[in-house]
Coordinates of C-alpha atoms in Angstrom, one line a residue:
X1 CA 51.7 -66.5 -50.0
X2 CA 49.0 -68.9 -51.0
X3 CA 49.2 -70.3 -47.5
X4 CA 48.5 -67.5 -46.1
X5 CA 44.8 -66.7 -43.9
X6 CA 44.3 -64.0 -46.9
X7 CA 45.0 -66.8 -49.5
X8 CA 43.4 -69.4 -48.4
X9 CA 40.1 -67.4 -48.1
X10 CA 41.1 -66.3 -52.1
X11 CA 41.1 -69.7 -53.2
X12 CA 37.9 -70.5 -51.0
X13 CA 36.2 -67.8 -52.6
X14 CA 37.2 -69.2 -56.2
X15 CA 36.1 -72.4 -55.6
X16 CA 32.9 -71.5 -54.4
X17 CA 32.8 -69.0 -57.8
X18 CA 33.6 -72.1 -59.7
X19 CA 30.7 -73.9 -58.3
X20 CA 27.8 -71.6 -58.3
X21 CA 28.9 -71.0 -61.8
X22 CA 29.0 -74.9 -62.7
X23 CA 27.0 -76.7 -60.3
X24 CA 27.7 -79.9 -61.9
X25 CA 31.2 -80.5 -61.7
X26 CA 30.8 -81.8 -58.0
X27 CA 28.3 -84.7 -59.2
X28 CA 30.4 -85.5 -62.9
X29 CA 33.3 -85.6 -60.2
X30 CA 31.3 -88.6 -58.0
X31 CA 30.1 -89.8 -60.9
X32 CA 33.6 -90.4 -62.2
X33 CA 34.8 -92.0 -58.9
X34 CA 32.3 -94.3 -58.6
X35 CA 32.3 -95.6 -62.1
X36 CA 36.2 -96.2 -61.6
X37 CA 34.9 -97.9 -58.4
X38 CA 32.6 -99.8 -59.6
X39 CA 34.8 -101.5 -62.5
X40 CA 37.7 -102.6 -60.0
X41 CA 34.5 -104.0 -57.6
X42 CA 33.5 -106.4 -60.2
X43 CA 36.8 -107.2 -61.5
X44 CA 37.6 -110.2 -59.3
X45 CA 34.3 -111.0 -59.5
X46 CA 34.6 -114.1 -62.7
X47 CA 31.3 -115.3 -64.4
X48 CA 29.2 -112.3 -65.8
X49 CA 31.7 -109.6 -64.2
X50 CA 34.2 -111.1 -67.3
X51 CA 32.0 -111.0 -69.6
X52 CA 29.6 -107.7 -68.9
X53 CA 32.1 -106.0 -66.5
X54 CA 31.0 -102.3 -68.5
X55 CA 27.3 -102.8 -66.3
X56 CA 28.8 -101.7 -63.0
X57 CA 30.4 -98.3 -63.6
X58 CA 26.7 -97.3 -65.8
X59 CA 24.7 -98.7 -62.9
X60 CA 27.3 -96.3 -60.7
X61 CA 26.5 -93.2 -62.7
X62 CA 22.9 -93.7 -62.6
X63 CA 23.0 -94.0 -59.0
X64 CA 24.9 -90.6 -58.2
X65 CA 22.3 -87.6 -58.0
X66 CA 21.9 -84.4 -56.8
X67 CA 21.2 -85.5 -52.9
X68 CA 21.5 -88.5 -50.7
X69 CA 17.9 -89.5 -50.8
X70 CA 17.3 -88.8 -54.3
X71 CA 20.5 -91.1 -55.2
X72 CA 18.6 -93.9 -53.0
X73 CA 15.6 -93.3 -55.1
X74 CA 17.5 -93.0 -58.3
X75 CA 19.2 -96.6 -57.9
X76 CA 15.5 -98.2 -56.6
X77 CA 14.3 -97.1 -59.9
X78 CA 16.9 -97.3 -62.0
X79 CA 16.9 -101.2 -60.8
X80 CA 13.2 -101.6 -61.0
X81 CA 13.3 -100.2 -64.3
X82 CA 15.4 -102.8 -65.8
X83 CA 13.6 -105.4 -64.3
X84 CA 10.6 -104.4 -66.0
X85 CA 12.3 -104.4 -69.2
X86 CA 14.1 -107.7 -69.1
X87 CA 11.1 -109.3 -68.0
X88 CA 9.4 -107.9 -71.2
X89 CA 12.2 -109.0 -73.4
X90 CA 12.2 -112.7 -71.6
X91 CA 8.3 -112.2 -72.6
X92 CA 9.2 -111.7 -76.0
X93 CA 11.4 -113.8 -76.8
X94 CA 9.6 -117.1 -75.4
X95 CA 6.3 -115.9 -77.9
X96 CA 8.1 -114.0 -81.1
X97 CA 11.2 -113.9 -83.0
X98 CA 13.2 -111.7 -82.4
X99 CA 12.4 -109.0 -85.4
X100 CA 8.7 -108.3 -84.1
X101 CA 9.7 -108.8 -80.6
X102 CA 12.5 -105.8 -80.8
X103 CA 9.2 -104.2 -82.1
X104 CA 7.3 -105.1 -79.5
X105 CA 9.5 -104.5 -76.3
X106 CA 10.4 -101.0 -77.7
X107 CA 6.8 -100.0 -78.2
X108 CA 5.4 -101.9 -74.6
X109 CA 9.1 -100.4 -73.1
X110 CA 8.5 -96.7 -74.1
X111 CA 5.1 -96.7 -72.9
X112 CA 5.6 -98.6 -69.6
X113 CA 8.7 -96.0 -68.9
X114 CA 5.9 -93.2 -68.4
X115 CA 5.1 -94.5 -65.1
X116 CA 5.6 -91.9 -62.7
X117 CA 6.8 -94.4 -60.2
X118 CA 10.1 -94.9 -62.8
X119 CA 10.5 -90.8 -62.3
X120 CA 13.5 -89.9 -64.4
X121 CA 14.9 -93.3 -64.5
X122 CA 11.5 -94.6 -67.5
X123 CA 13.9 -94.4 -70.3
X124 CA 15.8 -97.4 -68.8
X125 CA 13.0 -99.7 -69.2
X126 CA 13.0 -99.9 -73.3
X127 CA 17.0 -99.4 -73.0
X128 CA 17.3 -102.4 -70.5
X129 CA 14.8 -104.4 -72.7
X130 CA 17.0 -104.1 -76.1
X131 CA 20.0 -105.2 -74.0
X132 CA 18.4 -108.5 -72.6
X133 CA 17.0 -109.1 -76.2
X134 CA 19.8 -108.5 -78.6
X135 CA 23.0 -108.9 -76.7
X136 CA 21.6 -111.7 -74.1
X137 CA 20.3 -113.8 -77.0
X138 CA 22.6 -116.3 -76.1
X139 CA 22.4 -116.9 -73.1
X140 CA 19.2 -115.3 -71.9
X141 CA 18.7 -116.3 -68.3
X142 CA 22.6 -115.7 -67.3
X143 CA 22.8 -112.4 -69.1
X144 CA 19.3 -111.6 -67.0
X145 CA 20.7 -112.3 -63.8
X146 CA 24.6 -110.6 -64.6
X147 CA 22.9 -107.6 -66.2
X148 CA 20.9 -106.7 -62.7
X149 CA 23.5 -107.8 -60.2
X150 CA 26.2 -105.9 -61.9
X151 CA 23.8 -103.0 -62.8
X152 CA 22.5 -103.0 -58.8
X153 CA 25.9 -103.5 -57.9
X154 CA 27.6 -100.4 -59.4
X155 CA 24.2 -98.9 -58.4
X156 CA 25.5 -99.6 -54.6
X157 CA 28.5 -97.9 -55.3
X158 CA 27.2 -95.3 -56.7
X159 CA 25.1 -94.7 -53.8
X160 CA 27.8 -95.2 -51.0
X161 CA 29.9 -92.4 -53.1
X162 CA 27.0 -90.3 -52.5
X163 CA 26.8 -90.8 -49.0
X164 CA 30.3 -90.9 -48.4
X165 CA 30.9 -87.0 -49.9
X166 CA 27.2 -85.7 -49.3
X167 CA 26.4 -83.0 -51.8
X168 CA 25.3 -79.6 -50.2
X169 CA 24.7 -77.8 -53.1
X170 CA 24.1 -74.0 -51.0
X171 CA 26.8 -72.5 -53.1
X172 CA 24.9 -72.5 -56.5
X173 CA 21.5 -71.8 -54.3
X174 CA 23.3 -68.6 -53.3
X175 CA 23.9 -67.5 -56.9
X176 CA 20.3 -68.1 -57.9
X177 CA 19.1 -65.9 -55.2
X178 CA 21.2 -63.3 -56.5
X179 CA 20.5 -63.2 -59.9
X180 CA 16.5 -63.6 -58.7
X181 CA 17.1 -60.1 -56.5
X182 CA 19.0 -58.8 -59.4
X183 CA 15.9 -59.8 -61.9
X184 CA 12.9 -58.4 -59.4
X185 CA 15.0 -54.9 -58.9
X186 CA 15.6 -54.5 -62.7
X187 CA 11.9 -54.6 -63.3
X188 CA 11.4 -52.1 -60.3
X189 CA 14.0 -50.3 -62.0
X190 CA 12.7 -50.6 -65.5
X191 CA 8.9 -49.3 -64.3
X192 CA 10.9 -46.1 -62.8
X193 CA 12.1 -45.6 -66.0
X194 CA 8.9 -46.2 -67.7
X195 CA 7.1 -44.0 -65.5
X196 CA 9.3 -41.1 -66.1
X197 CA 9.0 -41.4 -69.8
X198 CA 7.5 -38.4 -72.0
X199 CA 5.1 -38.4 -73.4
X200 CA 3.8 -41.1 -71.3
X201 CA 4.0 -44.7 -73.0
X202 CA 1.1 -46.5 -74.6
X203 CA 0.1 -49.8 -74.0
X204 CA 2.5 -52.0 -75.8
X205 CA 5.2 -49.6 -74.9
X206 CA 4.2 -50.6 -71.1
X207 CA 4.4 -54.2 -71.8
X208 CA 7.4 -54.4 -73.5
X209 CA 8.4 -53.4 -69.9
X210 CA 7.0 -56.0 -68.1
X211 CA 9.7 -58.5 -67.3
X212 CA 9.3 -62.5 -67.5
X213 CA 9.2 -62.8 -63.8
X214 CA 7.4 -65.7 -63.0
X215 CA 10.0 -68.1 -64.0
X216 CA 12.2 -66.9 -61.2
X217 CA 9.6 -67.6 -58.7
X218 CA 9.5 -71.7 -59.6
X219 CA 13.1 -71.3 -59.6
X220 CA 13.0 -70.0 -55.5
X221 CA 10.1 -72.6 -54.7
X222 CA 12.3 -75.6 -56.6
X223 CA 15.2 -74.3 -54.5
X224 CA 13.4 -74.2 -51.6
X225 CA 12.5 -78.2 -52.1
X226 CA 16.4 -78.7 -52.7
X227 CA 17.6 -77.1 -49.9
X228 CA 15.7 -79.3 -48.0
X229 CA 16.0 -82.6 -49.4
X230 CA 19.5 -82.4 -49.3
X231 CA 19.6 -82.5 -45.8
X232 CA 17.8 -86.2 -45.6
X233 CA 20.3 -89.0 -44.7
X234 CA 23.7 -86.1 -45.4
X235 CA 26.3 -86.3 -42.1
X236 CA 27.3 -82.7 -43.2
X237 CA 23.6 -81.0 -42.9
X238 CA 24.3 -80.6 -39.6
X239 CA 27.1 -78.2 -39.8
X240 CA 25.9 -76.5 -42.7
X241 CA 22.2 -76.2 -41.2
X242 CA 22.6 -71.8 -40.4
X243 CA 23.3 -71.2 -43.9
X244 CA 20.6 -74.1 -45.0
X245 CA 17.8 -72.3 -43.1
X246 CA 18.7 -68.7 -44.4
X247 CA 18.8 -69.8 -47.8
X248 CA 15.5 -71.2 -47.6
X249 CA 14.0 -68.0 -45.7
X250 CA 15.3 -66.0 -48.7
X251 CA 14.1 -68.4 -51.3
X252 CA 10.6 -68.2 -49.6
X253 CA 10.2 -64.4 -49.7
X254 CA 11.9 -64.1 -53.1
X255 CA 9.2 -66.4 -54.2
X256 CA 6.4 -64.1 -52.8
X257 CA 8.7 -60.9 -53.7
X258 CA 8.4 -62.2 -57.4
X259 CA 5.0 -62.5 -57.8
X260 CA 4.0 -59.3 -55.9
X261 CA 6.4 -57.6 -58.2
X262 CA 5.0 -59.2 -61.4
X263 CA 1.7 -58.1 -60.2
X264 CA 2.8 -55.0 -59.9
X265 CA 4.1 -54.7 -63.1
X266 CA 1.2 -56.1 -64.9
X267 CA -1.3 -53.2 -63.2
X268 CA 1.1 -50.9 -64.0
X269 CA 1.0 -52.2 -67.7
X270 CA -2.9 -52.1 -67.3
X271 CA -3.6 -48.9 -65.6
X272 CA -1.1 -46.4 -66.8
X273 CA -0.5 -46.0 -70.4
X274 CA -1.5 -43.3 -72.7
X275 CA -4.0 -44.9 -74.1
X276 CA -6.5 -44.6 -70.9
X277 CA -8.1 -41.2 -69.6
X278 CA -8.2 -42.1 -65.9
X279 CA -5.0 -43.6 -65.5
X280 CA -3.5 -45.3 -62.0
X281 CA -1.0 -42.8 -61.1
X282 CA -1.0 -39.6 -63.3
X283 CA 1.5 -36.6 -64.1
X284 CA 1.2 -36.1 -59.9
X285 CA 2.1 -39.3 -58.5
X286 CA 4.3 -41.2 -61.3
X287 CA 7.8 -39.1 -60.0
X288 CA 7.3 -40.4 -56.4
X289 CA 6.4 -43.7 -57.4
X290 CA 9.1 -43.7 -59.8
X291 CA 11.5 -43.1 -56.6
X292 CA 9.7 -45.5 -54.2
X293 CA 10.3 -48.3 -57.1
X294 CA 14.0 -47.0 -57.1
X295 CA 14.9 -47.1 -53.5
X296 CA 13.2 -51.1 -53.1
X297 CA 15.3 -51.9 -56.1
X298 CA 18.8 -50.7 -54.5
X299 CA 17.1 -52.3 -51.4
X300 CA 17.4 -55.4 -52.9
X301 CA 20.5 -55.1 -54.8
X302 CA 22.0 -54.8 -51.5
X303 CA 20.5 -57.7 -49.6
X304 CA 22.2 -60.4 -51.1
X305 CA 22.7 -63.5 -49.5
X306 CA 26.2 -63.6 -48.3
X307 CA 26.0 -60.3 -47.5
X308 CA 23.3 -60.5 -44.9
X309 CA 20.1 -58.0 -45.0
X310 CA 19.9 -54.2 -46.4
X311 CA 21.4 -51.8 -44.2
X312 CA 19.0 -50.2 -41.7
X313 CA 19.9 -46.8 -43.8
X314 CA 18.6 -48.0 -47.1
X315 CA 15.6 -49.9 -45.7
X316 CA 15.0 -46.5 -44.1
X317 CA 15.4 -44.6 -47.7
X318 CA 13.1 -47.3 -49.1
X319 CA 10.5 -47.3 -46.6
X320 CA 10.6 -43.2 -46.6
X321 CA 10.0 -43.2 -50.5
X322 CA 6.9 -45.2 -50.4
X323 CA 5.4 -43.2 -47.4
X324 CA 6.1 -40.1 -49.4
X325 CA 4.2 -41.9 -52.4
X326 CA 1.5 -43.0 -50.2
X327 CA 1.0 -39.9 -49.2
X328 CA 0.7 -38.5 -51.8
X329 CA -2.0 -40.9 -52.5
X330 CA -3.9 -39.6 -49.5
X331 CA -3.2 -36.2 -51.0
X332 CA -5.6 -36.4 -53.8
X333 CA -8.2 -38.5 -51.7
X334 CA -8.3 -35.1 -50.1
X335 CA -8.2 -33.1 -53.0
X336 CA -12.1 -35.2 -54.2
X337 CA -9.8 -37.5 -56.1
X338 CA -12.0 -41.0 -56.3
X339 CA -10.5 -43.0 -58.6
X340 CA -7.3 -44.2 -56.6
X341 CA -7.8 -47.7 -56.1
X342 CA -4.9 -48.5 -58.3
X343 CA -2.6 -46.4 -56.9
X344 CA -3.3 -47.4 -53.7
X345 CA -2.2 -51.2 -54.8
X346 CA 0.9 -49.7 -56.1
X347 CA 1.4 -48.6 -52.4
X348 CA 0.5 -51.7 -50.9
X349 CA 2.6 -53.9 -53.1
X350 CA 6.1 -51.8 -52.2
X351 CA 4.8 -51.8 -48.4
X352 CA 5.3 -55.6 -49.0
X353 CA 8.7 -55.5 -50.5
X354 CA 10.0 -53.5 -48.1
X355 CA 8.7 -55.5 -45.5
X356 CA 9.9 -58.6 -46.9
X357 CA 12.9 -58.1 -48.0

């Protein structure tokens, strides 16, 4: 039965499934709650609200955002934004008619909205400008005032919709972190591969197989800000603050994982194709530093976020390969080998996946 302990924790799971796959629907559904609330706000209002009732619910949507705070900030410049751009069409239309002063607010508007102050909210500042011109022509001063109070009025809404049902957006976070571990251990996996390859690859061979993987590392450090903004002015941080914390430990070392890893495939790239006499690893060392790369990757295949860390057995397996690998290293130091400096980064960069993962 769907009631069930088993059933509920089904339809739990499907939920969160649905929301790390479409992170959006939980803001488009605020956002459609507090437009709704916004209209039946201003309908008993009279005055402007009869006239211009449709400025509410926009000033509503604007306001809802991805956190608390950043909905606060929204609204603030969302509001200031309009300001500035019925003050320039007041401008306007006291000097020029109304032709050249469309001109005019549209070309001061656009640049004005590149204030960084405006953030994302800019665009509003030409928008709120053609408004005030065209449709206030009228009636300028009382479409002024309507057009901000309503607008900063569903803006409030907006806002206390957001604070009422606090986003924690940890389920999508969670996703990305998987698909990041997923990304770093198919490039370990794909450098195995290469390795093994005979005859050995040449150089563009080599970086056809290095992976886009700094992307994913902006993607951890921009979760990382996320998952802590969203705890600012949120009643439910507190009891989801475990999960919070490990999401941003994980996003931290996947951020360093990623660029040791792109590092690693870039020397790799460098140093070992066919086209060099002293390569970095050789016929003698490629087959253990094939399996070294190997065992990280199904090291982090299996530390996935939910799921807690890598078993103590397959950190063991990982760590073993890359000690066999580093020996090996020490091998040919032995054996009058000089030119290992290479190799010995390999070694050094899975010593830091292991130990980081």
């Amino acid at each position: 039965m769907s009631s069930s302990p088993a059933g509920r924790s089904r339809l739990t799971a499907q939920v969160r499934d649905g929301i790390a796959r479409h992170p959006r629907l939980p803001r488009a559904a605020k956002a459609a709650v507090a437009a709704v609330l916004a209209w039946l706000a201003v309908q008993p209002l009279g005055g402007a609200a009869d006239e211009y009732p449709y400025y509410a619910p926009l000033g509503a949507v604007i306001a809802v955002s991805a956190t608390v705070a950043d909905s606060v900030k929204a609204s603030v410049q969302g509001v200031m934004a309009i300001l500035l751009g019925a003050a320039l069409a007041v401008v306007a239309a006291a000097v020029v008619p109304t032709v050249p002063g469309l001109a005019v607010v549209v070309l001061l508007g656009t640049l004005a909205a590149g204030w960084w102050r405006f953030g994302e909210m800019g665009d509003w500042v030409p928008i709120a400008a053609l408004f005030v011109l065209i449709i206030g022509s009228s009636g300028l001063v009382d479409y002024l005032i309507g057009y901000v109070l309503l607008t900063g009025l569903g803006a409030a809404v907006g806002v206390g919709v957001n604070a009422a049902l606090p986003p924690m957006p940890l389920v999508p976070g969670d996703r990305q972190i998987t698909v990041a571990r997923e990304a770093l251990a198919a490039q370990l996996d794909d450098l195995a591969d290469a390795l093994r390859s005979d005859p050995p690859l040449d150089r563009e061979q080599w970086l056809a197989r290095h992976h886009d993987i700094r992307p994913r590392a902006l993607a951890m450090g921009r979760l990382v800000t996320q998952a802590t903004q969203v705890r600012r002015v949120n009643w439910r941080a507190r009891r989801w603050q475990k999960w919070a914390d490990r999401q941003v430990e994980h996003a931290r070392a996947l951020e360093r994982l990623s660029l040791v890893v792109d590092d690693l495939a870039g020397l790799l790239a460098m140093t070992e194709h066919a086209d060099r006499e002293d390569v970095a690893l050789g016929p003698r060392l490629r087959q253990p530093a094939a399996e070294a790369m190997e065992a990280v990757a199904v090291m982090l295949r299996e530390g996935k976020d939910e799921d807690g860390p890598p078993s103590q057995d397959v950190r063991d397996r990982a760590d073993a390969a890359v000690e066999v690998l580093a020996d090996s290293v020490t091998e040919r130091v032995r054996a009058g080998v000089t030119e290992v400096l290479a190799a010995g980064a390999v070694v050094t960069a899975l010593r830091q996946l292991v130990a980081s993962v």
